[in-house]
mmCIF file of C-alpha atoms in Angstrom:
data_model
loop_
_atom_site.group_PDB
_atom_site.id
_atom_site.type_symbol
_atom_site.label_atom_id
_atom_site.label_comp_id
_atom_site.label_asym_id
_atom_site.label_seq_id
_atom_site.Cartn_x
_atom_site.Cartn_y
_atom_site.Cartn_z
ATOM 1 C CA UNK A 1 78.606 77.684 -5.392
ATOM 2 C CA UNK A 2 81.633 76.287 -5.454
ATOM 3 C CA UNK A 3 80.938 72.857 -5.972
ATOM 4 C CA UNK A 4 83.475 69.827 -5.618
ATOM 5 C CA UNK A 5 86.636 71.832 -4.446
ATOM 6 C CA UNK A 6 90.153 69.858 -4.624
ATOM 7 C CA UNK A 7 93.233 70.765 -2.494
ATOM 8 C CA UNK A 8 96.202 71.456 -3.551
ATOM 9 C CA UNK A 9 95.758 71.186 -7.529
ATOM 10 C CA UNK A 10 99.843 70.088 -7.738
ATOM 11 C CA UNK A 11 102.347 68.010 -5.233
ATOM 12 C CA UNK A 12 105.634 66.790 -5.271
ATOM 13 C CA UNK A 13 106.620 64.321 -2.571
ATOM 14 C CA UNK A 14 109.517 61.941 -1.642
ATOM 15 C CA UNK A 15 108.662 58.378 -1.518
ATOM 16 C CA UNK A 16 107.698 57.502 1.795
ATOM 17 C CA UNK A 17 106.329 60.816 2.828
ATOM 18 C CA UNK A 18 102.258 60.796 3.879
ATOM 19 C CA UNK A 19 100.186 63.090 2.598
ATOM 20 C CA UNK A 20 96.292 64.019 2.554
ATOM 21 C CA UNK A 21 94.464 65.311 -0.427
ATOM 22 C CA UNK A 22 91.458 67.419 0.756
ATOM 23 C CA UNK A 23 87.861 67.410 -1.188
ATOM 24 C CA UNK A 24 84.848 69.148 0.043
ATOM 25 C CA UNK A 25 81.381 69.903 -1.798
ATOM 26 C CA UNK A 26 78.858 72.369 -0.829
ATOM 27 C CA UNK A 27 75.693 70.577 -2.290
ATOM 28 C CA UNK A 28 74.831 68.565 0.579
ATOM 29 C CA UNK A 29 75.355 65.443 -1.570
ATOM 30 C CA UNK A 30 75.698 62.166 0.125
ATOM 31 C CA UNK A 31 77.752 60.148 -2.384
ATOM 32 C CA UNK A 32 81.103 60.962 -2.883
ATOM 33 C CA UNK A 33 84.062 59.471 -4.216
ATOM 34 C CA UNK A 34 87.957 59.290 -5.477
ATOM 35 C CA UNK A 35 89.576 58.122 -8.633
ATOM 36 C CA UNK A 36 92.854 57.854 -9.981
ATOM 37 C CA UNK A 37 93.695 58.642 -13.774
ATOM 38 C CA UNK A 38 96.746 57.689 -15.341
ATOM 39 C CA UNK A 39 97.604 58.030 -19.126
ATOM 40 C CA UNK A 40 95.802 56.397 -21.724
ATOM 41 C CA UNK A 41 93.193 54.670 -18.706
ATOM 42 C CA UNK A 42 90.254 55.470 -17.827
ATOM 43 C CA UNK A 43 88.808 56.745 -14.080
ATOM 44 C CA UNK A 44 89.760 54.248 -11.987
ATOM 45 C CA UNK A 45 87.777 54.435 -8.306
ATOM 46 C CA UNK A 46 89.696 54.070 -5.427
ATOM 47 C CA UNK A 47 87.536 54.758 -2.029
ATOM 48 C CA UNK A 48 83.586 55.515 -2.183
ATOM 49 C CA UNK A 49 81.208 56.609 0.568
ATOM 50 C CA UNK A 50 77.374 57.020 0.537
ATOM 51 C CA UNK A 51 77.045 59.249 3.721
ATOM 52 C CA UNK A 52 78.696 60.150 6.894
ATOM 53 C CA UNK A 53 80.495 57.567 8.689
ATOM 54 C CA UNK A 54 80.323 54.861 5.572
ATOM 55 C CA UNK A 55 83.148 54.310 3.511
ATOM 56 C CA UNK A 56 83.809 51.367 1.119
ATOM 57 C CA UNK A 57 86.456 50.249 -1.213
ATOM 58 C CA UNK A 58 86.493 50.584 -4.684
ATOM 59 C CA UNK A 59 89.016 49.093 -7.815
ATOM 60 C CA UNK A 60 92.118 49.995 -6.464
ATOM 61 C CA UNK A 61 91.967 50.644 -2.749
ATOM 62 C CA UNK A 62 95.671 49.628 -1.669
ATOM 63 C CA UNK A 63 98.328 52.231 0.032
ATOM 64 C CA UNK A 64 95.178 54.894 0.409
ATOM 65 C CA UNK A 65 92.511 55.688 3.421
ATOM 66 C CA UNK A 66 89.549 57.875 3.766
ATOM 67 C CA UNK A 67 87.407 59.062 6.474
ATOM 68 C CA UNK A 68 84.108 60.462 6.049
ATOM 69 C CA UNK A 69 83.075 62.466 9.241
ATOM 70 C CA UNK A 70 80.827 65.245 7.919
ATOM 71 C CA UNK A 71 78.822 65.305 4.633
ATOM 72 C CA UNK A 72 80.905 68.064 3.194
ATOM 73 C CA UNK A 73 84.252 66.522 3.047
ATOM 74 C CA UNK A 74 85.898 63.594 1.969
ATOM 75 C CA UNK A 75 90.034 63.391 2.468
ATOM 76 C CA UNK A 76 92.153 60.656 0.898
ATOM 77 C CA UNK A 77 95.265 59.755 2.664
ATOM 78 C CA UNK A 78 98.364 58.038 1.083
ATOM 79 C CA UNK A 79 100.187 56.379 4.095
ATOM 80 C CA UNK A 80 103.460 55.845 2.550
ATOM 81 C CA UNK A 81 103.579 57.331 -0.649
ATOM 82 C CA UNK A 82 104.992 55.053 -3.759
ATOM 83 C CA UNK A 83 106.337 56.236 -7.464
ATOM 84 C CA UNK A 84 103.518 54.138 -8.403
ATOM 85 C CA UNK A 85 100.947 56.479 -6.873
ATOM 86 C CA UNK A 86 102.030 59.238 -9.282
ATOM 87 C CA UNK A 87 98.708 60.367 -10.944
ATOM 88 C CA UNK A 88 95.679 62.884 -11.198
ATOM 89 C CA UNK A 89 93.331 62.479 -8.849
ATOM 90 C CA UNK A 90 89.488 63.568 -9.088
ATOM 91 C CA UNK A 91 87.120 63.784 -6.246
ATOM 92 C CA UNK A 92 83.303 63.572 -7.106
ATOM 93 C CA UNK A 93 80.179 64.144 -5.316
ATOM 94 C CA UNK A 94 76.391 63.471 -6.525
ATOM 95 C CA UNK A 95 73.327 62.214 -5.200
ATOM 96 C CA UNK A 96 74.185 58.349 -5.439
ATOM 97 C CA UNK A 97 76.629 58.554 -8.235
ATOM 98 C CA UNK A 98 79.364 60.887 -9.160
ATOM 99 C CA UNK A 99 77.725 63.931 -10.774
ATOM 100 C CA UNK A 100 80.278 66.627 -10.011
ATOM 101 C CA UNK A 101 83.999 66.212 -10.185
ATOM 102 C CA UNK A 102 86.372 68.644 -8.878
ATOM 103 C CA UNK A 103 89.380 69.985 -11.167
ATOM 104 C CA UNK A 104 92.146 67.150 -9.722
ATOM 105 C CA UNK A 105 95.447 67.089 -7.974
ATOM 106 C CA UNK A 106 98.290 66.562 -9.713
ATOM 107 C CA UNK A 107 100.556 64.270 -7.514
ATOM 108 C CA UNK A 108 104.194 63.613 -8.352
ATOM 109 C CA UNK A 109 106.076 60.822 -6.344
ATOM 110 C CA UNK A 110 109.647 60.918 -6.535
ATOM 111 C CA UNK B 1 87.322 42.643 -12.368
ATOM 112 C CA UNK B 2 84.662 44.032 -14.433
ATOM 113 C CA UNK B 3 85.937 45.691 -17.532
ATOM 114 C CA UNK B 4 84.485 48.179 -19.883
ATOM 115 C CA UNK B 5 85.651 48.317 -23.305
ATOM 116 C CA UNK B 6 85.113 51.810 -25.044
ATOM 117 C CA UNK B 7 85.812 52.181 -28.576
ATOM 118 C CA UNK B 8 86.777 53.726 -31.017
ATOM 119 C CA UNK B 9 89.820 54.819 -29.035
ATOM 120 C CA UNK B 10 90.003 58.086 -31.285
ATOM 121 C CA UNK B 11 88.136 60.053 -33.729
ATOM 122 C CA UNK B 12 88.960 62.449 -36.394
ATOM 123 C CA UNK B 13 86.064 64.052 -38.035
ATOM 124 C CA UNK B 14 84.859 67.316 -39.866
ATOM 125 C CA UNK B 15 82.878 69.436 -38.639
ATOM 126 C CA UNK B 16 79.002 68.694 -39.146
ATOM 127 C CA UNK B 17 79.625 65.114 -39.066
ATOM 128 C CA UNK B 18 77.496 62.779 -36.616
ATOM 129 C CA UNK B 19 79.804 60.734 -34.362
ATOM 130 C CA UNK B 20 79.352 57.064 -32.580
ATOM 131 C CA UNK B 21 81.012 55.571 -29.814
ATOM 132 C CA UNK B 22 80.133 52.802 -27.460
ATOM 133 C CA UNK B 23 80.797 50.888 -24.522
ATOM 134 C CA UNK B 24 80.868 47.258 -24.176
ATOM 135 C CA UNK B 25 81.453 44.658 -20.763
ATOM 136 C CA UNK B 26 80.701 41.251 -20.027
ATOM 137 C CA UNK B 27 78.888 42.274 -16.588
ATOM 138 C CA UNK B 28 75.689 43.655 -16.149
ATOM 139 C CA UNK B 29 75.673 47.206 -15.233
ATOM 140 C CA UNK B 30 72.680 49.016 -13.394
ATOM 141 C CA UNK B 31 73.537 52.513 -14.593
ATOM 142 C CA UNK B 32 75.343 53.727 -17.426
ATOM 143 C CA UNK B 33 76.674 57.325 -17.706
ATOM 144 C CA UNK B 34 78.812 59.543 -20.085
ATOM 145 C CA UNK B 35 81.019 61.879 -19.133
ATOM 146 C CA UNK B 36 82.949 64.562 -21.241
ATOM 147 C CA UNK B 37 86.544 65.846 -20.042
ATOM 148 C CA UNK B 38 88.509 68.798 -21.550
ATOM 149 C CA UNK B 39 92.252 68.914 -20.753
ATOM 150 C CA UNK B 40 93.289 70.315 -17.111
ATOM 151 C CA UNK B 41 89.564 69.648 -15.928
ATOM 152 C CA UNK B 42 87.598 67.018 -14.161
ATOM 153 C CA UNK B 43 84.989 65.205 -16.146
ATOM 154 C CA UNK B 44 81.407 66.797 -16.747
ATOM 155 C CA UNK B 45 78.331 64.580 -16.834
ATOM 156 C CA UNK B 46 76.653 64.373 -20.021
ATOM 157 C CA UNK B 47 73.741 61.614 -19.601
ATOM 158 C CA UNK B 48 72.630 59.116 -17.126
ATOM 159 C CA UNK B 49 70.822 56.231 -17.983
ATOM 160 C CA UNK B 50 69.023 53.851 -15.561
ATOM 161 C CA UNK B 51 66.729 51.223 -17.342
ATOM 162 C CA UNK B 52 67.330 48.837 -20.296
ATOM 163 C CA UNK B 53 66.276 50.264 -23.299
ATOM 164 C CA UNK B 54 66.274 53.803 -22.225
ATOM 165 C CA UNK B 55 67.295 56.745 -24.836
ATOM 166 C CA UNK B 56 68.224 59.898 -23.677
ATOM 167 C CA UNK B 57 68.918 62.941 -24.990
ATOM 168 C CA UNK B 58 71.086 65.663 -23.829
ATOM 169 C CA UNK B 59 71.082 68.661 -26.857
ATOM 170 C CA UNK B 60 72.329 67.130 -29.806
ATOM 171 C CA UNK B 61 73.797 63.988 -27.481
ATOM 172 C CA UNK B 62 72.016 61.112 -27.608
ATOM 173 C CA UNK B 63 72.637 57.997 -25.448
ATOM 174 C CA UNK B 64 71.033 54.550 -25.056
ATOM 175 C CA UNK B 65 71.181 51.869 -22.582
ATOM 176 C CA UNK B 66 71.703 48.527 -24.303
ATOM 177 C CA UNK B 67 68.996 45.867 -23.741
ATOM 178 C CA UNK B 68 71.279 42.988 -22.426
ATOM 179 C CA UNK B 69 72.572 45.674 -19.670
ATOM 180 C CA UNK B 70 75.671 45.269 -20.830
ATOM 181 C CA UNK B 71 76.109 47.908 -23.624
ATOM 182 C CA UNK B 72 75.572 51.482 -23.930
ATOM 183 C CA UNK B 73 75.785 53.988 -26.837
ATOM 184 C CA UNK B 74 76.740 57.506 -27.354
ATOM 185 C CA UNK B 75 75.928 59.533 -30.455
ATOM 186 C CA UNK B 76 76.655 63.340 -31.130
ATOM 187 C CA UNK B 77 74.920 64.815 -34.374
ATOM 188 C CA UNK B 78 76.270 67.785 -36.577
ATOM 189 C CA UNK B 79 79.545 68.011 -34.437
ATOM 190 C CA UNK B 80 81.039 71.314 -33.638
ATOM 191 C CA UNK B 81 84.650 72.263 -32.820
ATOM 192 C CA UNK B 82 83.693 72.596 -29.285
ATOM 193 C CA UNK B 83 82.799 68.795 -29.104
ATOM 194 C CA UNK B 84 86.778 68.324 -28.756
ATOM 195 C CA UNK B 85 87.814 66.482 -25.873
ATOM 196 C CA UNK B 86 87.799 62.704 -24.026
ATOM 197 C CA UNK B 87 84.160 60.983 -23.676
ATOM 198 C CA UNK B 88 84.351 58.407 -20.981
ATOM 199 C CA UNK B 89 81.414 55.651 -20.330
ATOM 200 C CA UNK B 90 81.127 54.777 -16.880
ATOM 201 C CA UNK B 91 78.857 51.628 -15.253
ATOM 202 C CA UNK B 92 77.415 51.064 -11.564
ATOM 203 C CA UNK B 93 77.229 47.549 -11.234
ATOM 204 C CA UNK B 94 74.094 47.032 -9.182
ATOM 205 C CA UNK B 95 71.518 48.306 -7.396
ATOM 206 C CA UNK B 96 73.023 49.357 -3.860
ATOM 207 C CA UNK B 97 76.556 48.551 -5.037
ATOM 208 C CA UNK B 98 77.832 52.068 -5.820
ATOM 209 C CA UNK B 99 80.789 50.980 -7.237
ATOM 210 C CA UNK B 100 82.017 52.161 -10.712
ATOM 211 C CA UNK B 101 83.943 51.225 -13.447
ATOM 212 C CA UNK B 102 85.175 53.594 -16.346
ATOM 213 C CA UNK B 103 85.705 53.125 -19.989
ATOM 214 C CA UNK B 104 89.374 54.477 -21.167
ATOM 215 C CA UNK B 105 87.878 56.950 -23.388
ATOM 216 C CA UNK B 106 87.294 57.819 -26.915
ATOM 217 C CA UNK B 107 89.548 61.379 -27.814
ATOM 218 C CA UNK B 108 87.433 63.346 -30.493
ATOM 219 C CA UNK B 109 89.086 65.425 -32.473
ATOM 220 C CA UNK B 110 86.964 67.716 -34.653
ATOM 221 C CA UNK B 111 88.492 69.707 -37.635
ATOM 222 C CA UNK B 112 86.672 72.854 -38.646
#
């Protein structure tokens, strides 16, 4: 049972590049969500989904897109990376709230 | 947007001591959650609270959902070295609204 799997674990991008962070869960959870964690701050919700085909914005959605074509996968896309998006990104899944988190993707934008 | 104020920011305690931390908000929350995060890992859910006044335990951990629905408390009894980490509270805003807010965390250090 893999739980929540995030890839890649580390990534360095140049300003303006695009990238997709992958998140997959094998627990058949309807709820999936993406967060960013910056030093000294709690997690901030970027986007979330309550089921395949349904997505909604969280607290800090600007600069990010998501889609939910299957129950298992919830990718996060950075359209044009900016230094302000340097952060650690966490994906989570659960029945109707974040119960299980992945180990994070550490993203640096130069 | 809605803010969660978590305190204290950090705690340095002796092994065996009890610990208390809390989260407060100016907004009403439908659900309160408490997590622990170890370095380099994602948060782990410790306790979930769904009703005002609810008191729930998980081993040495006890959490309460405040009566006003604007606060929550986490207590750790008889702390041990492996309790070291960052503890986060989180609130779910309202029924049917799955938006979440997290506190900034309480960093716990336990001295053997």
